[in-house]
Amino acid sequence: MINRKFFFDHVKLNLFGGSVNPKQLQGLTAILNEWETNYSQSDERWLAYMLATTHHETGRTMQPIEEWGKGKNMIYGTRVKMNKKPYTDTNEIFYGRGFVQLTWYENYERAGKELGKDFLHNASDVLILSNATQIMFLGMIEGWFTKKKLSDYFNPKTEDWFNARKIINSTDKANLIKDYALKYYASISHVL
């Protein structure tokens, strides 16, 4: 079990400028609860990197959010699939949403199948805290988004905080997220 007092004291000081608001607390707690319930025997670096990803992708809100700009000027912000062919079975646009900024028709379709939900017709449901949490965990652990997964970068022989960004978005902002991840890792290193 993660020492939550140490965790929150540490992240408040090192990642949130001295205080965590109720929404940030809610998001952080949801992620810690999911970890402790289903993944606590896994590599703690995975948790640190997921927390860092959420920190970055939600603009420190630690809440599932819609992408700023809603896919404006991005191909996924139009009614096309990854192969650039249009889809006609839903009116939804699959711009970034959630903790990981889930994009593309195919990713919403897979997330829906995995969670037993209809995200193709209810895309905003990926913003529900429990859905966003499960999508992040399963997607980053199983490699849904880019075929890269946490175990590619964190395992007994590898520790690659920079290239782990490829799980979500090439190496965009990789050093910044690496810095967040190392701070989160330091905050979860004290367990009960």
mmCIF file with all atom_site columns, C-alpha atoms in Angstrom:
data_model
loop_
_atom_site.group_PDB
_atom_site.id
_atom_site.type_symbol
_atom_site.label_atom_id
_atom_site.label_alt_id
_atom_site.label_comp_id
_atom_site.label_asym_id
_atom_site.label_entity_id
_atom_site.label_seq_id
_atom_site.pdbx_PDB_ins_code
_atom_site.Cartn_x
_atom_site.Cartn_y
_atom_site.Cartn_z
_atom_site.occupancy
_atom_site.B_iso_or_equiv
_atom_site.pdbx_formal_charge
_atom_site.auth_seq_id
_atom_site.auth_comp_id
_atom_site.auth_asym_id
_atom_site.auth_atom_id
_atom_site.pdbx_PDB_model_num
ATOM 1   C CA . MET A 1 1   ? 0.000   0.000  0.000   1.00 0.00 ? 1   MET A CA 1
ATOM 2   C CA . ILE A 1 2   ? 1.190   3.471  -0.821  1.00 0.00 ? 2   ILE A CA 1
ATOM 3   C CA . ASN A 1 3   ? 1.855   5.741  2.137   1.00 0.00 ? 3   ASN A CA 1
ATOM 4   C CA . ARG A 1 4   ? -0.766  8.312  1.159   1.00 0.00 ? 4   ARG A CA 1
ATOM 5   C CA . LYS A 1 5   ? 0.240   10.927 3.704   1.00 0.00 ? 5   LYS A CA 1
ATOM 6   C CA . PHE A 1 6   ? 3.781   10.906 2.358   1.00 0.00 ? 6   PHE A CA 1
ATOM 7   C CA . PHE A 1 7   ? 2.488   10.800 -1.220  1.00 0.00 ? 7   PHE A CA 1
ATOM 8   C CA . PHE A 1 8   ? 0.179   13.810 -0.882  1.00 0.00 ? 8   PHE A CA 1
ATOM 9   C CA . ASP A 1 9   ? 2.667   15.823 1.201   1.00 0.00 ? 9   ASP A CA 1
ATOM 10  C CA . HIS A 1 10  ? 5.325   15.178 -1.445  1.00 0.00 ? 10  HIS A CA 1
ATOM 11  C CA . VAL A 1 11  ? 3.218   15.907 -4.539  1.00 0.00 ? 11  VAL A CA 1
ATOM 12  C CA . LYS A 1 12  ? 1.719   19.042 -3.005  1.00 0.00 ? 12  LYS A CA 1
ATOM 13  C CA . LEU A 1 13  ? 5.187   20.429 -2.462  1.00 0.00 ? 13  LEU A CA 1
ATOM 14  C CA . ASN A 1 14  ? 6.917   19.199 -5.616  1.00 0.00 ? 14  ASN A CA 1
ATOM 15  C CA . LEU A 1 15  ? 4.198   19.121 -8.272  1.00 0.00 ? 15  LEU A CA 1
ATOM 16  C CA . PHE A 1 16  ? 1.325   21.392 -7.197  1.00 0.00 ? 16  PHE A CA 1
ATOM 17  C CA . GLY A 1 17  ? 2.921   24.484 -5.711  1.00 0.00 ? 17  GLY A CA 1
ATOM 18  C CA . GLY A 1 18  ? 2.019   23.677 -2.113  1.00 0.00 ? 18  GLY A CA 1
ATOM 19  C CA . SER A 1 19  ? -1.650  22.689 -2.324  1.00 0.00 ? 19  SER A CA 1
ATOM 20  C CA . VAL A 1 20  ? -3.940  20.196 -4.024  1.00 0.00 ? 20  VAL A CA 1
ATOM 21  C CA . ASN A 1 21  ? -7.520  21.283 -4.714  1.00 0.00 ? 21  ASN A CA 1
ATOM 22  C CA . PRO A 1 22  ? -10.503 18.917 -4.216  1.00 0.00 ? 22  PRO A CA 1
ATOM 23  C CA . LYS A 1 23  ? -10.716 17.949 -7.921  1.00 0.00 ? 23  LYS A CA 1
ATOM 24  C CA . GLN A 1 24  ? -6.984  17.189 -8.074  1.00 0.00 ? 24  GLN A CA 1
ATOM 25  C CA . LEU A 1 25  ? -7.332  15.142 -4.889  1.00 0.00 ? 25  LEU A CA 1
ATOM 26  C CA . GLN A 1 26  ? -10.264 13.242 -6.418  1.00 0.00 ? 26  GLN A CA 1
ATOM 27  C CA . GLY A 1 27  ? -8.314  12.391 -9.586  1.00 0.00 ? 27  GLY A CA 1
ATOM 28  C CA . LEU A 1 28  ? -5.139  11.399 -7.785  1.00 0.00 ? 28  LEU A CA 1
ATOM 29  C CA . THR A 1 29  ? -7.133  9.243  -5.368  1.00 0.00 ? 29  THR A CA 1
ATOM 30  C CA . ALA A 1 30  ? -8.959  7.469  -8.214  1.00 0.00 ? 30  ALA A CA 1
ATOM 31  C CA . ILE A 1 31  ? -5.630  6.578  -9.826  1.00 0.00 ? 31  ILE A CA 1
ATOM 32  C CA . LEU A 1 32  ? -4.098  5.382  -6.539  1.00 0.00 ? 32  LEU A CA 1
ATOM 33  C CA . ASN A 1 33  ? -7.229  3.336  -5.756  1.00 0.00 ? 33  ASN A CA 1
ATOM 34  C CA . GLU A 1 34  ? -7.159  1.643  -9.178  1.00 0.00 ? 34  GLU A CA 1
ATOM 35  C CA . TRP A 1 35  ? -3.473  0.846  -8.710  1.00 0.00 ? 35  TRP A CA 1
ATOM 36  C CA . GLU A 1 36  ? -3.885  -0.606 -5.236  1.00 0.00 ? 36  GLU A CA 1
ATOM 37  C CA . THR A 1 37  ? -7.003  -2.590 -6.193  1.00 0.00 ? 37  THR A CA 1
ATOM 38  C CA . ASN A 1 38  ? -5.761  -4.142 -9.435  1.00 0.00 ? 38  ASN A CA 1
ATOM 39  C CA . TYR A 1 39  ? -2.080  -3.501 -10.105 1.00 0.00 ? 39  TYR A CA 1
ATOM 40  C CA . SER A 1 40  ? -0.171  -3.145 -6.829  1.00 0.00 ? 40  SER A CA 1
ATOM 41  C CA . GLN A 1 41  ? 2.093   -6.099 -7.681  1.00 0.00 ? 41  GLN A CA 1
ATOM 42  C CA . SER A 1 42  ? 3.257   -4.340 -10.864 1.00 0.00 ? 42  SER A CA 1
ATOM 43  C CA . ASP A 1 43  ? 6.270   -2.069 -11.289 1.00 0.00 ? 43  ASP A CA 1
ATOM 44  C CA . GLU A 1 44  ? 5.735   1.193  -9.359  1.00 0.00 ? 44  GLU A CA 1
ATOM 45  C CA . ARG A 1 45  ? 7.440   3.079  -12.176 1.00 0.00 ? 45  ARG A CA 1
ATOM 46  C CA . TRP A 1 46  ? 4.330   2.305  -14.246 1.00 0.00 ? 46  TRP A CA 1
ATOM 47  C CA . LEU A 1 47  ? 2.174   4.144  -11.721 1.00 0.00 ? 47  LEU A CA 1
ATOM 48  C CA . ALA A 1 48  ? 4.595   7.071  -11.636 1.00 0.00 ? 48  ALA A CA 1
ATOM 49  C CA . TYR A 1 49  ? 4.518   7.358  -15.406 1.00 0.00 ? 49  TYR A CA 1
ATOM 50  C CA . MET A 1 50  ? 0.717   7.164  -15.548 1.00 0.00 ? 50  MET A CA 1
ATOM 51  C CA . LEU A 1 51  ? 0.451   9.893  -12.913 1.00 0.00 ? 51  LEU A CA 1
ATOM 52  C CA . ALA A 1 52  ? 2.903   12.037 -14.897 1.00 0.00 ? 52  ALA A CA 1
ATOM 53  C CA . THR A 1 53  ? 0.957   11.453 -18.100 1.00 0.00 ? 53  THR A CA 1
ATOM 54  C CA . THR A 1 54  ? -2.272  12.491 -16.400 1.00 0.00 ? 54  THR A CA 1
ATOM 55  C CA . HIS A 1 55  ? -0.525  15.515 -14.887 1.00 0.00 ? 55  HIS A CA 1
ATOM 56  C CA . HIS A 1 56  ? 0.568   16.669 -18.331 1.00 0.00 ? 56  HIS A CA 1
ATOM 57  C CA . GLU A 1 57  ? -2.415  15.645 -20.465 1.00 0.00 ? 57  GLU A CA 1
ATOM 58  C CA . THR A 1 58  ? -4.958  17.256 -18.125 1.00 0.00 ? 58  THR A CA 1
ATOM 59  C CA . GLY A 1 59  ? -3.027  20.466 -17.513 1.00 0.00 ? 59  GLY A CA 1
ATOM 60  C CA . ARG A 1 60  ? -2.528  19.537 -13.834 1.00 0.00 ? 60  ARG A CA 1
ATOM 61  C CA . THR A 1 61  ? -6.289  19.300 -13.236 1.00 0.00 ? 61  THR A CA 1
ATOM 62  C CA . MET A 1 62  ? -5.990  15.538 -12.617 1.00 0.00 ? 62  MET A CA 1
ATOM 63  C CA . GLN A 1 63  ? -9.495  15.286 -14.057 1.00 0.00 ? 63  GLN A CA 1
ATOM 64  C CA . PRO A 1 64  ? -10.548 13.733 -17.348 1.00 0.00 ? 64  PRO A CA 1
ATOM 65  C CA . ILE A 1 65  ? -10.817 16.695 -19.732 1.00 0.00 ? 65  ILE A CA 1
ATOM 66  C CA . GLU A 1 66  ? -11.644 17.451 -23.346 1.00 0.00 ? 66  GLU A CA 1
ATOM 67  C CA . GLU A 1 67  ? -8.743  18.407 -25.572 1.00 0.00 ? 67  GLU A CA 1
ATOM 68  C CA . TRP A 1 68  ? -8.283  22.144 -25.840 1.00 0.00 ? 68  TRP A CA 1
ATOM 69  C CA . GLY A 1 69  ? -9.356  23.027 -29.372 1.00 0.00 ? 69  GLY A CA 1
ATOM 70  C CA . LYS A 1 70  ? -11.259 19.733 -29.710 1.00 0.00 ? 70  LYS A CA 1
ATOM 71  C CA . GLY A 1 71  ? -9.051  18.448 -32.516 1.00 0.00 ? 71  GLY A CA 1
ATOM 72  C CA . LYS A 1 72  ? -9.061  21.680 -34.514 1.00 0.00 ? 72  LYS A CA 1
ATOM 73  C CA . ASN A 1 73  ? -6.619  21.406 -37.443 1.00 0.00 ? 73  ASN A CA 1
ATOM 74  C CA . MET A 1 74  ? -5.975  17.742 -36.611 1.00 0.00 ? 74  MET A CA 1
ATOM 75  C CA . ILE A 1 75  ? -7.125  14.928 -38.880 1.00 0.00 ? 75  ILE A CA 1
ATOM 76  C CA . TYR A 1 76  ? -8.639  13.028 -35.944 1.00 0.00 ? 76  TYR A CA 1
ATOM 77  C CA . GLY A 1 77  ? -10.790 16.130 -35.357 1.00 0.00 ? 77  GLY A CA 1
ATOM 78  C CA . THR A 1 78  ? -12.776 15.270 -38.486 1.00 0.00 ? 78  THR A CA 1
ATOM 79  C CA . ARG A 1 79  ? -15.055 12.339 -39.265 1.00 0.00 ? 79  ARG A CA 1
ATOM 80  C CA . VAL A 1 80  ? -12.361 9.993  -40.549 1.00 0.00 ? 80  VAL A CA 1
ATOM 81  C CA . LYS A 1 81  ? -10.698 6.843  -39.294 1.00 0.00 ? 81  LYS A CA 1
ATOM 82  C CA . MET A 1 82  ? -6.941  6.330  -39.035 1.00 0.00 ? 82  MET A CA 1
ATOM 83  C CA . ASN A 1 83  ? -6.882  5.099  -42.638 1.00 0.00 ? 83  ASN A CA 1
ATOM 84  C CA . LYS A 1 84  ? -8.324  8.517  -43.646 1.00 0.00 ? 84  LYS A CA 1
ATOM 85  C CA . LYS A 1 85  ? -11.615 6.939  -44.765 1.00 0.00 ? 85  LYS A CA 1
ATOM 86  C CA . PRO A 1 86  ? -14.788 8.599  -43.452 1.00 0.00 ? 86  PRO A CA 1
ATOM 87  C CA . TYR A 1 87  ? -17.075 6.899  -40.972 1.00 0.00 ? 87  TYR A CA 1
ATOM 88  C CA . THR A 1 88  ? -20.858 7.277  -41.106 1.00 0.00 ? 88  THR A CA 1
ATOM 89  C CA . ASP A 1 89  ? -22.093 5.115  -38.212 1.00 0.00 ? 89  ASP A CA 1
ATOM 90  C CA . THR A 1 90  ? -21.942 7.915  -35.625 1.00 0.00 ? 90  THR A CA 1
ATOM 91  C CA . ASN A 1 91  ? -22.000 11.699 -35.438 1.00 0.00 ? 91  ASN A CA 1
ATOM 92  C CA . GLU A 1 92  ? -19.276 11.816 -32.777 1.00 0.00 ? 92  GLU A CA 1
ATOM 93  C CA . ILE A 1 93  ? -15.876 13.424 -33.374 1.00 0.00 ? 93  ILE A CA 1
ATOM 94  C CA . PHE A 1 94  ? -13.057 11.530 -31.686 1.00 0.00 ? 94  PHE A CA 1
ATOM 95  C CA . TYR A 1 95  ? -10.791 14.302 -30.454 1.00 0.00 ? 95  TYR A CA 1
ATOM 96  C CA . GLY A 1 96  ? -8.809  13.949 -27.247 1.00 0.00 ? 96  GLY A CA 1
ATOM 97  C CA . ARG A 1 97  ? -10.661 13.196 -24.060 1.00 0.00 ? 97  ARG A CA 1
ATOM 98  C CA . GLY A 1 98  ? -9.893  11.695 -20.670 1.00 0.00 ? 98  GLY A CA 1
ATOM 99  C CA . PHE A 1 99  ? -6.638  11.259 -18.771 1.00 0.00 ? 99  PHE A CA 1
ATOM 100 C CA . VAL A 1 100 ? -4.632  10.267 -21.859 1.00 0.00 ? 100 VAL A CA 1
ATOM 101 C CA . GLN A 1 101 ? -6.460  12.420 -24.427 1.00 0.00 ? 101 GLN A CA 1
ATOM 102 C CA . LEU A 1 102 ? -7.912  9.402  -26.228 1.00 0.00 ? 102 LEU A CA 1
ATOM 103 C CA . THR A 1 103 ? -8.224  10.160 -29.964 1.00 0.00 ? 103 THR A CA 1
ATOM 104 C CA . TRP A 1 104 ? -9.367  8.424  -33.149 1.00 0.00 ? 104 TRP A CA 1
ATOM 105 C CA . TYR A 1 105 ? -12.433 6.328  -33.910 1.00 0.00 ? 105 TYR A CA 1
ATOM 106 C CA . GLU A 1 106 ? -10.500 3.067  -33.558 1.00 0.00 ? 106 GLU A CA 1
ATOM 107 C CA . ASN A 1 107 ? -9.250  3.908  -30.062 1.00 0.00 ? 107 ASN A CA 1
ATOM 108 C CA . TYR A 1 108 ? -12.741 4.824  -28.852 1.00 0.00 ? 108 TYR A CA 1
ATOM 109 C CA . GLU A 1 109 ? -14.060 1.627  -30.414 1.00 0.00 ? 109 GLU A CA 1
ATOM 110 C CA . ARG A 1 110 ? -11.440 -0.527 -28.679 1.00 0.00 ? 110 ARG A CA 1
ATOM 111 C CA . ALA A 1 111 ? -11.867 1.215  -25.330 1.00 0.00 ? 111 ALA A CA 1
ATOM 112 C CA . GLY A 1 112 ? -15.603 0.668  -25.576 1.00 0.00 ? 112 GLY A CA 1
ATOM 113 C CA . LYS A 1 113 ? -15.203 -3.030 -26.347 1.00 0.00 ? 113 LYS A CA 1
ATOM 114 C CA . GLU A 1 114 ? -12.708 -3.501 -23.523 1.00 0.00 ? 114 GLU A CA 1
ATOM 115 C CA . LEU A 1 115 ? -14.901 -1.716 -20.964 1.00 0.00 ? 115 LEU A CA 1
ATOM 116 C CA . GLY A 1 116 ? -18.251 -2.944 -22.308 1.00 0.00 ? 116 GLY A CA 1
ATOM 117 C CA . LYS A 1 117 ? -19.377 0.599  -23.211 1.00 0.00 ? 117 LYS A CA 1
ATOM 118 C CA . ASP A 1 118 ? -20.583 2.366  -26.346 1.00 0.00 ? 118 ASP A CA 1
ATOM 119 C CA . PHE A 1 119 ? -18.039 5.151  -26.727 1.00 0.00 ? 119 PHE A CA 1
ATOM 120 C CA . LEU A 1 120 ? -18.665 5.339  -30.483 1.00 0.00 ? 120 LEU A CA 1
ATOM 121 C CA . HIS A 1 121 ? -22.079 6.862  -29.797 1.00 0.00 ? 121 HIS A CA 1
ATOM 122 C CA . ASN A 1 122 ? -21.304 8.370  -26.399 1.00 0.00 ? 122 ASN A CA 1
ATOM 123 C CA . ALA A 1 123 ? -17.763 9.682  -26.757 1.00 0.00 ? 123 ALA A CA 1
ATOM 124 C CA . SER A 1 124 ? -18.082 12.018 -23.777 1.00 0.00 ? 124 SER A CA 1
ATOM 125 C CA . ASP A 1 125 ? -18.452 8.971  -21.508 1.00 0.00 ? 125 ASP A CA 1
ATOM 126 C CA . VAL A 1 126 ? -14.679 8.552  -21.630 1.00 0.00 ? 126 VAL A CA 1
ATOM 127 C CA . LEU A 1 127 ? -14.695 11.654 -19.399 1.00 0.00 ? 127 LEU A CA 1
ATOM 128 C CA . ILE A 1 128 ? -16.350 9.723  -16.562 1.00 0.00 ? 128 ILE A CA 1
ATOM 129 C CA . LEU A 1 129 ? -13.643 9.335  -13.926 1.00 0.00 ? 129 LEU A CA 1
ATOM 130 C CA . SER A 1 130 ? -13.882 5.537  -13.657 1.00 0.00 ? 130 SER A CA 1
ATOM 131 C CA . ASN A 1 131 ? -13.818 5.128  -17.452 1.00 0.00 ? 131 ASN A CA 1
ATOM 132 C CA . ALA A 1 132 ? -10.884 7.512  -17.901 1.00 0.00 ? 132 ALA A CA 1
ATOM 133 C CA . THR A 1 133 ? -8.955  5.680  -15.196 1.00 0.00 ? 133 THR A CA 1
ATOM 134 C CA . GLN A 1 134 ? -9.530  2.234  -16.697 1.00 0.00 ? 134 GLN A CA 1
ATOM 135 C CA . ILE A 1 135 ? -8.727  3.467  -20.212 1.00 0.00 ? 135 ILE A CA 1
ATOM 136 C CA . MET A 1 136 ? -5.420  4.894  -19.024 1.00 0.00 ? 136 MET A CA 1
ATOM 137 C CA . PHE A 1 137 ? -4.406  1.794  -17.080 1.00 0.00 ? 137 PHE A CA 1
ATOM 138 C CA . LEU A 1 138 ? -5.389  -0.757 -19.700 1.00 0.00 ? 138 LEU A CA 1
ATOM 139 C CA . GLY A 1 139 ? -4.248  1.357  -22.632 1.00 0.00 ? 139 GLY A CA 1
ATOM 140 C CA . MET A 1 140 ? -0.807  2.108  -21.235 1.00 0.00 ? 140 MET A CA 1
ATOM 141 C CA . ILE A 1 141 ? -0.242  -1.384 -19.825 1.00 0.00 ? 141 ILE A CA 1
ATOM 142 C CA . GLU A 1 142 ? -1.491  -3.248 -22.911 1.00 0.00 ? 142 GLU A CA 1
ATOM 143 C CA . GLY A 1 143 ? -0.236  -0.817 -25.580 1.00 0.00 ? 143 GLY A CA 1
ATOM 144 C CA . TRP A 1 144 ? -3.566  0.242  -27.089 1.00 0.00 ? 144 TRP A CA 1
ATOM 145 C CA . PHE A 1 145 ? -2.570  3.659  -28.392 1.00 0.00 ? 145 PHE A CA 1
ATOM 146 C CA . THR A 1 146 ? 0.740   3.299  -30.236 1.00 0.00 ? 146 THR A CA 1
ATOM 147 C CA . LYS A 1 147 ? 1.506   -0.407 -29.673 1.00 0.00 ? 147 LYS A CA 1
ATOM 148 C CA . LYS A 1 148 ? 4.077   0.727  -27.079 1.00 0.00 ? 148 LYS A CA 1
ATOM 149 C CA . LYS A 1 149 ? 3.388   -0.210 -23.460 1.00 0.00 ? 149 LYS A CA 1
ATOM 150 C CA . LEU A 1 150 ? 4.765   0.463  -20.007 1.00 0.00 ? 150 LEU A CA 1
ATOM 151 C CA . SER A 1 151 ? 6.664   -2.818 -19.801 1.00 0.00 ? 151 SER A CA 1
ATOM 152 C CA . ASP A 1 152 ? 8.652   -1.823 -22.908 1.00 0.00 ? 152 ASP A CA 1
ATOM 153 C CA . TYR A 1 153 ? 10.248  0.999  -20.909 1.00 0.00 ? 153 TYR A CA 1
ATOM 154 C CA . PHE A 1 154 ? 10.086  -0.201 -17.303 1.00 0.00 ? 154 PHE A CA 1
ATOM 155 C CA . ASN A 1 155 ? 11.100  -3.769 -16.552 1.00 0.00 ? 155 ASN A CA 1
ATOM 156 C CA . PRO A 1 156 ? 13.912  -5.504 -14.628 1.00 0.00 ? 156 PRO A CA 1
ATOM 157 C CA . LYS A 1 157 ? 16.437  -4.595 -17.353 1.00 0.00 ? 157 LYS A CA 1
ATOM 158 C CA . THR A 1 158 ? 15.126  -1.240 -18.575 1.00 0.00 ? 158 THR A CA 1
ATOM 159 C CA . GLU A 1 159 ? 14.302  2.151  -17.113 1.00 0.00 ? 159 GLU A CA 1
ATOM 160 C CA . ASP A 1 160 ? 13.615  4.688  -19.848 1.00 0.00 ? 160 ASP A CA 1
ATOM 161 C CA . TRP A 1 161 ? 11.653  7.670  -18.553 1.00 0.00 ? 161 TRP A CA 1
ATOM 162 C CA . PHE A 1 162 ? 12.214  9.678  -21.756 1.00 0.00 ? 162 PHE A CA 1
ATOM 163 C CA . ASN A 1 163 ? 11.115  7.185  -24.407 1.00 0.00 ? 163 ASN A CA 1
ATOM 164 C CA . ALA A 1 164 ? 8.139   5.997  -22.357 1.00 0.00 ? 164 ALA A CA 1
ATOM 165 C CA . ARG A 1 165 ? 6.361   8.998  -23.849 1.00 0.00 ? 165 ARG A CA 1
ATOM 166 C CA . LYS A 1 166 ? 6.049   6.928  -27.049 1.00 0.00 ? 166 LYS A CA 1
ATOM 167 C CA . ILE A 1 167 ? 3.211   5.057  -25.317 1.00 0.00 ? 167 ILE A CA 1
ATOM 168 C CA . ILE A 1 168 ? 1.060   8.161  -25.853 1.00 0.00 ? 168 ILE A CA 1
ATOM 169 C CA . ASN A 1 169 ? 2.577   10.661 -28.279 1.00 0.00 ? 169 ASN A CA 1
ATOM 170 C CA . SER A 1 170 ? 6.024   10.077 -29.811 1.00 0.00 ? 170 SER A CA 1
ATOM 171 C CA . THR A 1 171 ? 8.528   12.068 -27.723 1.00 0.00 ? 171 THR A CA 1
ATOM 172 C CA . ASP A 1 172 ? 6.426   15.241 -27.513 1.00 0.00 ? 172 ASP A CA 1
ATOM 173 C CA . LYS A 1 173 ? 7.294   16.937 -24.185 1.00 0.00 ? 173 LYS A CA 1
ATOM 174 C CA . ALA A 1 174 ? 9.163   13.776 -23.137 1.00 0.00 ? 174 ALA A CA 1
ATOM 175 C CA . ASN A 1 175 ? 11.672  15.552 -20.874 1.00 0.00 ? 175 ASN A CA 1
ATOM 176 C CA . LEU A 1 176 ? 8.941   17.499 -19.085 1.00 0.00 ? 176 LEU A CA 1
ATOM 177 C CA . ILE A 1 177 ? 6.901   14.350 -18.456 1.00 0.00 ? 177 ILE A CA 1
ATOM 178 C CA . LYS A 1 178 ? 10.042  12.489 -17.390 1.00 0.00 ? 178 LYS A CA 1
ATOM 179 C CA . ASP A 1 179 ? 10.586  15.171 -14.735 1.00 0.00 ? 179 ASP A CA 1
ATOM 180 C CA . TYR A 1 180 ? 7.004   14.823 -13.488 1.00 0.00 ? 180 TYR A CA 1
ATOM 181 C CA . ALA A 1 181 ? 7.316   11.030 -13.477 1.00 0.00 ? 181 ALA A CA 1
ATOM 182 C CA . LEU A 1 182 ? 10.485  11.050 -11.393 1.00 0.00 ? 182 LEU A CA 1
ATOM 183 C CA . LYS A 1 183 ? 8.818   13.332 -8.845  1.00 0.00 ? 183 LYS A CA 1
ATOM 184 C CA . TYR A 1 184 ? 5.789   11.055 -8.697  1.00 0.00 ? 184 TYR A CA 1
ATOM 185 C CA . TYR A 1 185 ? 8.057   8.038  -8.369  1.00 0.00 ? 185 TYR A CA 1
ATOM 186 C CA . ALA A 1 186 ? 9.803   9.624  -5.395  1.00 0.00 ? 186 ALA A CA 1
ATOM 187 C CA . SER A 1 187 ? 6.386   10.238 -3.816  1.00 0.00 ? 187 SER A CA 1
ATOM 188 C CA . ILE A 1 188 ? 5.252   6.604  -4.093  1.00 0.00 ? 188 ILE A CA 1
ATOM 189 C CA . SER A 1 189 ? 8.524   5.053  -3.017  1.00 0.00 ? 189 SER A CA 1
ATOM 190 C CA . HIS A 1 190 ? 7.440   5.089  0.624   1.00 0.00 ? 190 HIS A CA 1
ATOM 191 C CA . VAL A 1 191 ? 4.971   2.272  1.104   1.00 0.00 ? 191 VAL A CA 1
ATOM 192 C CA . LEU A 1 192 ? 3.221   0.962  4.197   1.00 0.00 ? 192 LEU A CA 1
#
